[in-house]
PDB file of C-alpha atoms in Angstrom:
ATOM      1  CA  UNK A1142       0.000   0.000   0.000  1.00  0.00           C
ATOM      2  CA  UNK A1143       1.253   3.476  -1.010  1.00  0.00           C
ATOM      3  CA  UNK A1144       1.181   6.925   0.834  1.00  0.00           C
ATOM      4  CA  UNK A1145      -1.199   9.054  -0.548  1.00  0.00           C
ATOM      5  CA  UNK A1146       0.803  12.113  -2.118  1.00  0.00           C
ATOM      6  CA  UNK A1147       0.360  15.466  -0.172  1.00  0.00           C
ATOM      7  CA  UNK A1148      -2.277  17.553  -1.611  1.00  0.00           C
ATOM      8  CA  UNK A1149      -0.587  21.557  -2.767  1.00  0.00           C
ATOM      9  CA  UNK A1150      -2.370  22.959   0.081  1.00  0.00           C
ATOM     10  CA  UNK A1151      -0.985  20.563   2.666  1.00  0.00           C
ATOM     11  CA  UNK A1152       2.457  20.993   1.153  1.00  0.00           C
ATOM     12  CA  UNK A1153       2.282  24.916   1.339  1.00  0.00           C
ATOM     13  CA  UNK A1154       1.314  24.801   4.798  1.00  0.00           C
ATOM     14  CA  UNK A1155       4.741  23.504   6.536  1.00  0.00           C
ATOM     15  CA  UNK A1156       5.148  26.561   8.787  1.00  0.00           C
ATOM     16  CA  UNK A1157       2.428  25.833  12.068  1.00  0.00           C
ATOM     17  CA  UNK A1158      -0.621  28.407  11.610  1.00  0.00           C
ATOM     18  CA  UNK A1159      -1.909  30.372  14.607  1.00  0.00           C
ATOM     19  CA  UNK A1160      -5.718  30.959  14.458  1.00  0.00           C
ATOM     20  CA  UNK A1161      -6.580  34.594  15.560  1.00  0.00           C
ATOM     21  CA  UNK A1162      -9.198  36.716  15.673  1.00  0.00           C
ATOM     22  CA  UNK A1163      -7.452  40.354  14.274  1.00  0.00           C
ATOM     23  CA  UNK A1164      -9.133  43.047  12.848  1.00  0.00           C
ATOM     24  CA  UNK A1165      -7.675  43.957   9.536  1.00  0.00           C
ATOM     25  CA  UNK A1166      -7.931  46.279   6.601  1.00  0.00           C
ATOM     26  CA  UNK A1167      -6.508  46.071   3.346  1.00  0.00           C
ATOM     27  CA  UNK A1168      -5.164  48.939   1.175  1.00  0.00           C
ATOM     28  CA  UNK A1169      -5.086  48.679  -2.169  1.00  0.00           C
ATOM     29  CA  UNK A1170      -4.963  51.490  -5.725  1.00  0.00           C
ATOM     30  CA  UNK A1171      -2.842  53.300  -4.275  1.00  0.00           C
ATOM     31  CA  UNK A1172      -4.276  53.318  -0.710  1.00  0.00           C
ATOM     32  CA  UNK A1173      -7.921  54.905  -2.222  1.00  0.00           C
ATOM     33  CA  UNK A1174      -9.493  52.244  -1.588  1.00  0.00           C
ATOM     34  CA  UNK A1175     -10.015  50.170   1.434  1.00  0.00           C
ATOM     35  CA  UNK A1176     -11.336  47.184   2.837  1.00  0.00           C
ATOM     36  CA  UNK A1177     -12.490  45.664   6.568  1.00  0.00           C
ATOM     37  CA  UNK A1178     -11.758  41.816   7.036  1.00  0.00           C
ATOM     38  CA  UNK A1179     -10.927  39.775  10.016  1.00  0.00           C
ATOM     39  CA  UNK A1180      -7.464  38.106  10.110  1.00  0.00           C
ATOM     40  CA  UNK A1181      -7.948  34.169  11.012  1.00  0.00           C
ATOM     41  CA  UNK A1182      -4.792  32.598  10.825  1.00  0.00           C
ATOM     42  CA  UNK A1183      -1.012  33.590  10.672  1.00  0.00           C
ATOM     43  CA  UNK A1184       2.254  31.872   9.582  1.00  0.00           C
ATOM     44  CA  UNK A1185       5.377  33.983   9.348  1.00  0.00           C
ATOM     45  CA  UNK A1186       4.708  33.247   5.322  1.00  0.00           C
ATOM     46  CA  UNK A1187       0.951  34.480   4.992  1.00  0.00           C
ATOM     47  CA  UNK A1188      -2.421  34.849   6.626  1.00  0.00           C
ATOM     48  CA  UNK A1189      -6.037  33.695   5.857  1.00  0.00           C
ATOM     49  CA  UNK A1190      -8.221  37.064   5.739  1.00  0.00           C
ATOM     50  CA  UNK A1191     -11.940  36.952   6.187  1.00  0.00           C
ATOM     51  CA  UNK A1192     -14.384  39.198   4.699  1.00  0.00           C
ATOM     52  CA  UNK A1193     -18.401  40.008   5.170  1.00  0.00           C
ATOM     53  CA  UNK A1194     -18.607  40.048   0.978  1.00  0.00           C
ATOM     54  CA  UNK A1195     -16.536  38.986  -1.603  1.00  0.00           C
ATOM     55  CA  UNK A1196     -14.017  41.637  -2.636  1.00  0.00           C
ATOM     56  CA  UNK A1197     -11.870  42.322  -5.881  1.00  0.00           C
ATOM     57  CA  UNK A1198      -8.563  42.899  -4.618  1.00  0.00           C
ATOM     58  CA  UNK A1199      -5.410  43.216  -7.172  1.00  0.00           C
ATOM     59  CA  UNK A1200      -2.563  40.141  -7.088  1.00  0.00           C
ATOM     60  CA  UNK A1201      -0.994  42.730  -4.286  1.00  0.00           C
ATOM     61  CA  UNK A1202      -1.958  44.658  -1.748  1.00  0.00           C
ATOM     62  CA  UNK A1203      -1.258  46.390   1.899  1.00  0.00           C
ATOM     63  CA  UNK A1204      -2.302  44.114   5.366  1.00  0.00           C
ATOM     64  CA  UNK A1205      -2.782  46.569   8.252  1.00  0.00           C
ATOM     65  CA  UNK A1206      -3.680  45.715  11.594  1.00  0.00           C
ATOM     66  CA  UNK A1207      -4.982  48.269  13.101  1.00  0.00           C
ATOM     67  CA  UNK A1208      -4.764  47.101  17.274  1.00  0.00           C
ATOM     68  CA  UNK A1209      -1.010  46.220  16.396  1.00  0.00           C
ATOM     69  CA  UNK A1210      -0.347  49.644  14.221  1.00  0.00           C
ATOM     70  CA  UNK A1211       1.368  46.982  11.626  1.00  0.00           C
ATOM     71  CA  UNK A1212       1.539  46.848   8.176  1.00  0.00           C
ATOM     72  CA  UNK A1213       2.416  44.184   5.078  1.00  0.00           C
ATOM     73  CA  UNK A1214       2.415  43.843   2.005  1.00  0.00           C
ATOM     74  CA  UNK A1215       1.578  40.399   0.767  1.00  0.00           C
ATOM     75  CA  UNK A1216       0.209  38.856  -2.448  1.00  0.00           C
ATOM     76  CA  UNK A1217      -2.888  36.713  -3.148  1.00  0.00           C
ATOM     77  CA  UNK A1218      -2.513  33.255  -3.148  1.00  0.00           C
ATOM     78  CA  UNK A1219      -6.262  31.959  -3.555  1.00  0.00           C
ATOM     79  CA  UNK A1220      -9.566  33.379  -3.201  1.00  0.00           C
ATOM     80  CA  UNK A1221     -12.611  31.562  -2.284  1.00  0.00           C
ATOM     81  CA  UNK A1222     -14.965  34.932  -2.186  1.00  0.00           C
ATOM     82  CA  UNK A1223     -15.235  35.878   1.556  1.00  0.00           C
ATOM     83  CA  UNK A1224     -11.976  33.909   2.316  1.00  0.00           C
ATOM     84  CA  UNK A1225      -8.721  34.847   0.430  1.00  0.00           C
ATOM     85  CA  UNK A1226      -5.188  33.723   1.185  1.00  0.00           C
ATOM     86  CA  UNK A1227      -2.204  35.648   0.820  1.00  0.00           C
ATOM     87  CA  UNK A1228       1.158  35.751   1.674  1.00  0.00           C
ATOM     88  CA  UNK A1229       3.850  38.090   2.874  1.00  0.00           C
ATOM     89  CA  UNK A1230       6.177  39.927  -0.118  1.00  0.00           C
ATOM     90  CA  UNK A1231       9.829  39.054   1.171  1.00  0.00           C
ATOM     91  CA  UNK A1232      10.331  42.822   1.077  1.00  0.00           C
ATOM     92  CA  UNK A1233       8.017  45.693   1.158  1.00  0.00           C
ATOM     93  CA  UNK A1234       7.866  48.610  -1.967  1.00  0.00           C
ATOM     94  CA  UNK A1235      10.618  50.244  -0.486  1.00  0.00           C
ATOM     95  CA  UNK A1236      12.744  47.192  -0.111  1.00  0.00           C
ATOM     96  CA  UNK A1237      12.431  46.877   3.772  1.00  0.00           C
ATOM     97  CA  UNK A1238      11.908  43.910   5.224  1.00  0.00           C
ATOM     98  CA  UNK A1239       8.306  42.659   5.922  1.00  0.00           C
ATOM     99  CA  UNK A1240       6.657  42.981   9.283  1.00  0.00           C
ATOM    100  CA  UNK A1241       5.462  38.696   9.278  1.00  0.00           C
ATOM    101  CA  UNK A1242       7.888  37.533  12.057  1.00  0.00           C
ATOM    102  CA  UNK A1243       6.970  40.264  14.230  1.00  0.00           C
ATOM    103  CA  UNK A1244       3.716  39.761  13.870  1.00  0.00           C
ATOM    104  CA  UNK A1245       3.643  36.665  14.485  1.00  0.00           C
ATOM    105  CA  UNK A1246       6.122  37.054  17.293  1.00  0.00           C
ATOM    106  CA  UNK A1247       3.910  38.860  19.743  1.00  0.00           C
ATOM    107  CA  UNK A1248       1.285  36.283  19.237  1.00  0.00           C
ATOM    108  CA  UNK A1249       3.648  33.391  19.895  1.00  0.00           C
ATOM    109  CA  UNK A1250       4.775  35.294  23.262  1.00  0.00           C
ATOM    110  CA  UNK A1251       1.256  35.239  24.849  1.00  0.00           C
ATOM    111  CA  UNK A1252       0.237  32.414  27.101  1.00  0.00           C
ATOM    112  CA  UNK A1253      -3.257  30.821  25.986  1.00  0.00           C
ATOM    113  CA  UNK A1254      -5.096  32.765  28.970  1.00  0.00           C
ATOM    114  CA  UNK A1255      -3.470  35.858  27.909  1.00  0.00           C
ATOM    115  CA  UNK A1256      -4.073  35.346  23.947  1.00  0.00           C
ATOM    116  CA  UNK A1257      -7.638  34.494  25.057  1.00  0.00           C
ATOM    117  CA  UNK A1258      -8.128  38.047  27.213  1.00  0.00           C
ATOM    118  CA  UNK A1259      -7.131  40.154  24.272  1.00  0.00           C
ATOM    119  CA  UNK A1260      -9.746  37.731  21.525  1.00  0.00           C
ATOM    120  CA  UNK A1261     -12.358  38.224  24.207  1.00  0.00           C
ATOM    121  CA  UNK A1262     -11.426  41.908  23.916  1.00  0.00           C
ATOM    122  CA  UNK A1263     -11.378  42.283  20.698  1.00  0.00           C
ATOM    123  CA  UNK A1264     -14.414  40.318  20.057  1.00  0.00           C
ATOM    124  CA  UNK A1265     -16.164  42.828  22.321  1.00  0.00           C
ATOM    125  CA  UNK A1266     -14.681  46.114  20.300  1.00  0.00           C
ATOM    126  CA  UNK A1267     -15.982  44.546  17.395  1.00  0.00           C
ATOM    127  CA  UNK A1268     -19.588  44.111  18.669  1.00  0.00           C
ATOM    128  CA  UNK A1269     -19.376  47.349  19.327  1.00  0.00           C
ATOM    129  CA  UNK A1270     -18.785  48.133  16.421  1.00  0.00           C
ATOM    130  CA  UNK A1271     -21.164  46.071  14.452  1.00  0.00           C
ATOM    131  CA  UNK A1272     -23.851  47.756  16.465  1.00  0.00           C
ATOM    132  CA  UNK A1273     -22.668  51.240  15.660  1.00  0.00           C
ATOM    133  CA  UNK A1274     -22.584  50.395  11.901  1.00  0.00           C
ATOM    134  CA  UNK A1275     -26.202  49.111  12.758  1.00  0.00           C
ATOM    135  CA  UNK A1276     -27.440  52.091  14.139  1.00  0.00           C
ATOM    136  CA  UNK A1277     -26.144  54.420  11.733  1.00  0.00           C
ATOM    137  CA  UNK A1278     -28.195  52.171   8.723  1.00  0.00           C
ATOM    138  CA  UNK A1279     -31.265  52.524  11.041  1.00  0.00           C
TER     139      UNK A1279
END
């Protein structure tokens, strides 16, 4: 009996993910437009990005998180309409490095009962501000 081969997506994924909960917003032309998505999981290669609707996003773009004041610049690597993957450009437009490992850094440095403080946190802030988007449509 033979191993089964790895599928692409198994082989991309030999760096351990860390499922989070970030608020995110993506730049892109030129930083005039913008879009809101939740970040769900980070390797110090990419990130899975959420959002409410699909979204048309060139090959590359700008990752900010906003509770971290970070930001990336990474390239798509699929797109399943809400869910798109992308991963981090080995250098930025100016030829800096990218910001991945730190990201990823101050995640890695939380114990689980701290990690799950600040999620619980920042679940709450966005509540908050689902309900303020609500009441302003009202």
């Amino acid at each position: 009996m033979s191993v089964p081969e790895p599928t692409d997506m198994e082989e991309r994924r030999h760096l351990p993910r860390h499922r989070t909960f970030l608020q995110g917003r993506v730049f892109y032309n030129n930083r005039h437009q913008s879009a809101d998505c939740i970040i769900r999981e980070l390797t110090d290669d990419g990130a899975r990005l959420s959002f409410t609707d699909p979204v048309a996003l060139p090959h590359a773009f700008e990752l900010h998180i906003p509770n971290r004041d970070q930001t990336a610049r990474v390239e798509t690597e699929w797109n399943h309409g809400t869910e798109i993957g992308v991963s981090f450009a080995k250098t930025d437009a100016h030829g800096a490095a990218t910001i991945a490992p730190a990201i990823n850094a101050a995640t890695n440095e939380q114990s689980p009962l701290e990690r799950i403080e600040k999620l619980e946190k920042e679940l709450a802030a966005l509540r908050r501000r689902i309900s303020e988007i609500e009441m302003k449509s009202s």
